[in-house]
């Protein structure tokens, strides 16, 4: 049964935030859109392939509406339910996939009404990213992907966040 509450176009006001929460609680899933150059779209689709392989695609579509190529800093745009990525970020599809999942987690926390941008929230988001990388490492049949997951997991284990 489709959600009765429509997901708002933008999430600027408390009313829109409440509509977004209600829509998600009713089972809303976005039709994920990728906006950008052909190369950006191809690289992003490769990252999405990893997200699908780990079973996180429905989670992503619950919280993120679109992934947009930008020339600035990669970031979550809460008001748009979007992840903004620069072309550098998607060059490594494994890292890009983990970044996208991290931002989807932050969007979830935003809609759950939790503080999603302080030190503790960043720690929770990085933990979700590491969880994703571990899952991908264990599910993939591609040795190159497994090795890249191990490299990224090693980097995260040496970071100040974990």
mmCIF file of C-alpha atoms in Angstrom:
data_model
loop_
_atom_site.group_PDB
_atom_site.id
_atom_site.type_symbol
_atom_site.label_atom_id
_atom_site.label_comp_id
_atom_site.label_asym_id
_atom_site.label_seq_id
_atom_site.Cartn_x
_atom_site.Cartn_y
_atom_site.Cartn_z
ATOM 1 C CA UNK A 1 0.000 0.000 0.000
ATOM 2 C CA UNK A 2 1.541 3.362 -0.991
ATOM 3 C CA UNK A 3 2.086 6.030 1.665
ATOM 4 C CA UNK A 4 -0.878 8.331 2.216
ATOM 5 C CA UNK A 5 1.341 11.285 3.058
ATOM 6 C CA UNK A 6 3.370 12.608 0.151
ATOM 7 C CA UNK A 7 7.054 13.236 0.776
ATOM 8 C CA UNK A 8 7.596 17.023 0.601
ATOM 9 C CA UNK A 9 9.538 18.586 -2.270
ATOM 10 C CA UNK A 10 11.841 20.374 0.199
ATOM 11 C CA UNK A 11 12.340 20.004 3.937
ATOM 12 C CA UNK A 12 12.704 23.569 5.217
ATOM 13 C CA UNK A 13 9.922 23.899 7.795
ATOM 14 C CA UNK A 14 8.807 21.872 10.791
ATOM 15 C CA UNK A 15 5.609 21.024 8.872
ATOM 16 C CA UNK A 16 7.636 19.666 5.925
ATOM 17 C CA UNK A 17 9.897 17.743 8.292
ATOM 18 C CA UNK A 18 6.849 16.170 9.939
ATOM 19 C CA UNK A 19 5.366 15.294 6.524
ATOM 20 C CA UNK A 20 8.649 13.641 5.523
ATOM 21 C CA UNK A 21 8.737 11.606 8.753
ATOM 22 C CA UNK A 22 5.119 10.540 8.338
ATOM 23 C CA UNK A 23 5.648 9.556 4.702
ATOM 24 C CA UNK A 24 8.661 7.426 5.639
ATOM 25 C CA UNK A 25 6.783 5.808 8.532
ATOM 26 C CA UNK A 26 4.105 4.843 5.972
ATOM 27 C CA UNK A 27 6.743 3.118 3.828
ATOM 28 C CA UNK A 28 7.712 5.788 1.293
ATOM 29 C CA UNK A 29 10.677 4.948 -0.956
ATOM 30 C CA UNK A 30 12.157 7.529 -3.319
ATOM 31 C CA UNK A 31 12.758 6.847 -6.973
ATOM 32 C CA UNK A 32 16.464 7.605 -6.723
ATOM 33 C CA UNK A 33 17.716 10.046 -9.362
ATOM 34 C CA UNK A 34 21.290 10.773 -10.385
ATOM 35 C CA UNK A 35 21.994 14.224 -11.833
ATOM 36 C CA UNK A 36 25.293 15.046 -13.488
ATOM 37 C CA UNK A 37 27.617 14.255 -16.355
ATOM 38 C CA UNK A 38 27.566 10.899 -18.123
ATOM 39 C CA UNK A 39 30.819 9.862 -16.431
ATOM 40 C CA UNK A 40 29.468 10.887 -13.017
ATOM 41 C CA UNK A 41 26.297 8.877 -13.579
ATOM 42 C CA UNK A 42 28.281 5.801 -14.631
ATOM 43 C CA UNK A 43 30.556 5.972 -11.577
ATOM 44 C CA UNK A 44 27.608 6.583 -9.268
ATOM 45 C CA UNK A 45 25.743 3.594 -10.736
ATOM 46 C CA UNK A 46 28.807 1.467 -9.976
ATOM 47 C CA UNK A 47 28.660 2.646 -6.348
ATOM 48 C CA UNK A 48 24.927 1.870 -6.289
ATOM 49 C CA UNK A 49 25.695 -1.648 -7.505
ATOM 50 C CA UNK A 50 27.702 -2.177 -4.305
ATOM 51 C CA UNK A 51 24.911 -0.665 -2.220
ATOM 52 C CA UNK A 52 22.414 -3.068 -3.811
ATOM 53 C CA UNK A 53 24.759 -6.040 -3.274
ATOM 54 C CA UNK A 54 24.869 -5.370 0.468
ATOM 55 C CA UNK A 55 21.110 -4.944 0.848
ATOM 56 C CA UNK A 56 21.280 -1.225 1.668
ATOM 57 C CA UNK A 57 19.468 0.026 -1.437
ATOM 58 C CA UNK A 58 16.003 0.216 0.168
ATOM 59 C CA UNK A 59 17.541 2.013 3.149
ATOM 60 C CA UNK A 60 19.128 4.505 0.756
ATOM 61 C CA UNK A 61 15.875 5.051 -1.172
ATOM 62 C CA UNK A 62 14.023 5.619 2.084
ATOM 63 C CA UNK A 63 16.111 8.641 3.001
ATOM 64 C CA UNK A 64 17.774 9.958 -0.162
ATOM 65 C CA UNK A 65 15.888 11.282 -3.186
ATOM 66 C CA UNK A 66 18.784 12.177 -5.455
ATOM 67 C CA UNK A 67 22.535 12.170 -5.907
ATOM 68 C CA UNK A 68 23.791 15.322 -7.597
ATOM 69 C CA UNK A 69 27.162 16.132 -9.145
ATOM 70 C CA UNK A 70 28.643 19.403 -7.876
ATOM 71 C CA UNK A 71 31.933 21.253 -8.149
ATOM 72 C CA UNK A 72 32.198 21.947 -4.415
ATOM 73 C CA UNK A 73 32.431 19.850 -1.264
ATOM 74 C CA UNK A 74 30.572 16.555 -1.139
ATOM 75 C CA UNK A 75 27.838 16.746 1.464
ATOM 76 C CA UNK A 76 24.345 15.852 2.604
ATOM 77 C CA UNK A 77 21.682 18.414 1.645
ATOM 78 C CA UNK A 78 18.971 17.701 4.219
ATOM 79 C CA UNK A 79 16.500 20.203 2.789
ATOM 80 C CA UNK A 80 16.584 18.333 -0.537
ATOM 81 C CA UNK A 81 17.017 14.767 0.770
ATOM 82 C CA UNK A 82 20.052 14.721 -1.531
ATOM 83 C CA UNK A 83 23.699 13.782 -1.493
ATOM 84 C CA UNK A 84 25.898 16.231 -3.356
ATOM 85 C CA UNK A 85 29.057 14.602 -4.698
ATOM 86 C CA UNK A 86 31.985 16.007 -6.622
ATOM 87 C CA UNK A 87 33.538 14.006 -9.438
ATOM 88 C CA UNK A 88 36.587 13.198 -7.277
ATOM 89 C CA UNK A 89 34.389 11.470 -4.691
ATOM 90 C CA UNK A 90 32.958 8.972 -7.193
ATOM 91 C CA UNK A 91 36.282 7.985 -8.785
ATOM 92 C CA UNK A 92 36.541 5.202 -6.193
ATOM 93 C CA UNK A 93 33.151 3.453 -6.318
ATOM 94 C CA UNK A 94 33.699 1.485 -3.095
ATOM 95 C CA UNK A 95 34.541 4.607 -1.096
ATOM 96 C CA UNK A 96 31.728 6.526 -2.817
ATOM 97 C CA UNK A 97 29.220 3.833 -1.864
ATOM 98 C CA UNK A 98 30.321 3.959 1.777
ATOM 99 C CA UNK A 99 30.121 7.777 1.749
ATOM 100 C CA UNK A 100 26.593 7.656 0.308
ATOM 101 C CA UNK A 101 25.506 5.221 3.033
ATOM 102 C CA UNK A 102 27.077 7.482 5.682
ATOM 103 C CA UNK A 103 25.063 10.429 4.356
ATOM 104 C CA UNK A 104 21.858 8.361 4.172
ATOM 105 C CA UNK A 105 22.397 7.474 7.844
ATOM 106 C CA UNK A 106 22.803 11.155 8.698
ATOM 107 C CA UNK A 107 19.575 11.933 6.819
ATOM 108 C CA UNK A 108 17.825 9.217 8.822
ATOM 109 C CA UNK A 109 19.043 10.745 12.057
ATOM 110 C CA UNK A 110 17.947 14.195 10.874
ATOM 111 C CA UNK A 111 14.434 12.922 10.161
ATOM 112 C CA UNK A 112 14.428 10.964 13.431
ATOM 113 C CA UNK A 113 14.985 14.273 15.224
ATOM 114 C CA UNK A 114 18.465 13.388 16.474
ATOM 115 C CA UNK A 115 21.456 15.673 16.488
ATOM 116 C CA UNK A 116 23.164 14.416 13.328
ATOM 117 C CA UNK A 117 26.201 16.680 12.911
ATOM 118 C CA UNK A 118 28.152 16.806 16.185
ATOM 119 C CA UNK A 119 31.052 14.576 17.235
ATOM 120 C CA UNK A 120 28.907 11.713 18.564
ATOM 121 C CA UNK A 121 26.663 11.803 15.504
ATOM 122 C CA UNK A 122 29.679 11.767 13.210
ATOM 123 C CA UNK A 123 30.963 8.723 15.102
ATOM 124 C CA UNK A 124 27.636 6.921 14.570
ATOM 125 C CA UNK A 125 27.683 7.801 10.858
ATOM 126 C CA UNK A 126 31.246 6.536 10.449
ATOM 127 C CA UNK A 127 30.294 3.338 12.283
ATOM 128 C CA UNK A 128 27.497 2.850 9.713
ATOM 129 C CA UNK A 129 30.040 3.429 6.933
ATOM 130 C CA UNK A 130 32.398 0.829 8.431
ATOM 131 C CA UNK A 131 29.483 -1.602 8.849
ATOM 132 C CA UNK A 132 28.722 -1.170 5.146
ATOM 133 C CA UNK A 133 32.370 -1.762 4.153
ATOM 134 C CA UNK A 134 32.523 -4.942 6.255
ATOM 135 C CA UNK A 135 29.315 -6.223 4.701
ATOM 136 C CA UNK A 136 30.552 -5.467 1.177
ATOM 137 C CA UNK A 137 33.899 -7.137 1.904
ATOM 138 C CA UNK A 138 32.090 -10.285 3.045
ATOM 139 C CA UNK A 139 29.542 -10.358 0.203
ATOM 140 C CA UNK A 140 31.654 -9.527 -2.832
ATOM 141 C CA UNK A 141 33.186 -12.126 -5.103
ATOM 142 C CA UNK A 142 35.512 -9.552 -6.648
ATOM 143 C CA UNK A 143 38.978 -9.727 -5.098
ATOM 144 C CA UNK A 144 39.743 -6.142 -6.115
ATOM 145 C CA UNK A 145 36.634 -4.890 -4.275
ATOM 146 C CA UNK A 146 37.459 -7.002 -1.218
ATOM 147 C CA UNK A 147 40.984 -5.570 -1.123
ATOM 148 C CA UNK A 148 39.682 -2.011 -1.447
ATOM 149 C CA UNK A 149 37.264 -2.624 1.428
ATOM 150 C CA UNK A 150 40.143 -3.902 3.554
ATOM 151 C CA UNK A 151 42.242 -0.807 2.712
ATOM 152 C CA UNK A 152 39.406 1.540 3.625
ATOM 153 C CA UNK A 153 38.621 -0.393 6.809
ATOM 154 C CA UNK A 154 42.270 -0.125 7.824
ATOM 155 C CA UNK A 155 42.191 3.633 7.202
ATOM 156 C CA UNK A 156 39.043 4.014 9.288
ATOM 157 C CA UNK A 157 40.472 1.876 12.114
ATOM 158 C CA UNK A 158 43.412 4.289 12.295
ATOM 159 C CA UNK A 159 41.201 7.398 12.274
ATOM 160 C CA UNK A 160 40.179 9.486 15.249
ATOM 161 C CA UNK A 161 36.530 8.505 14.686
ATOM 162 C CA UNK A 162 36.796 4.863 15.751
#
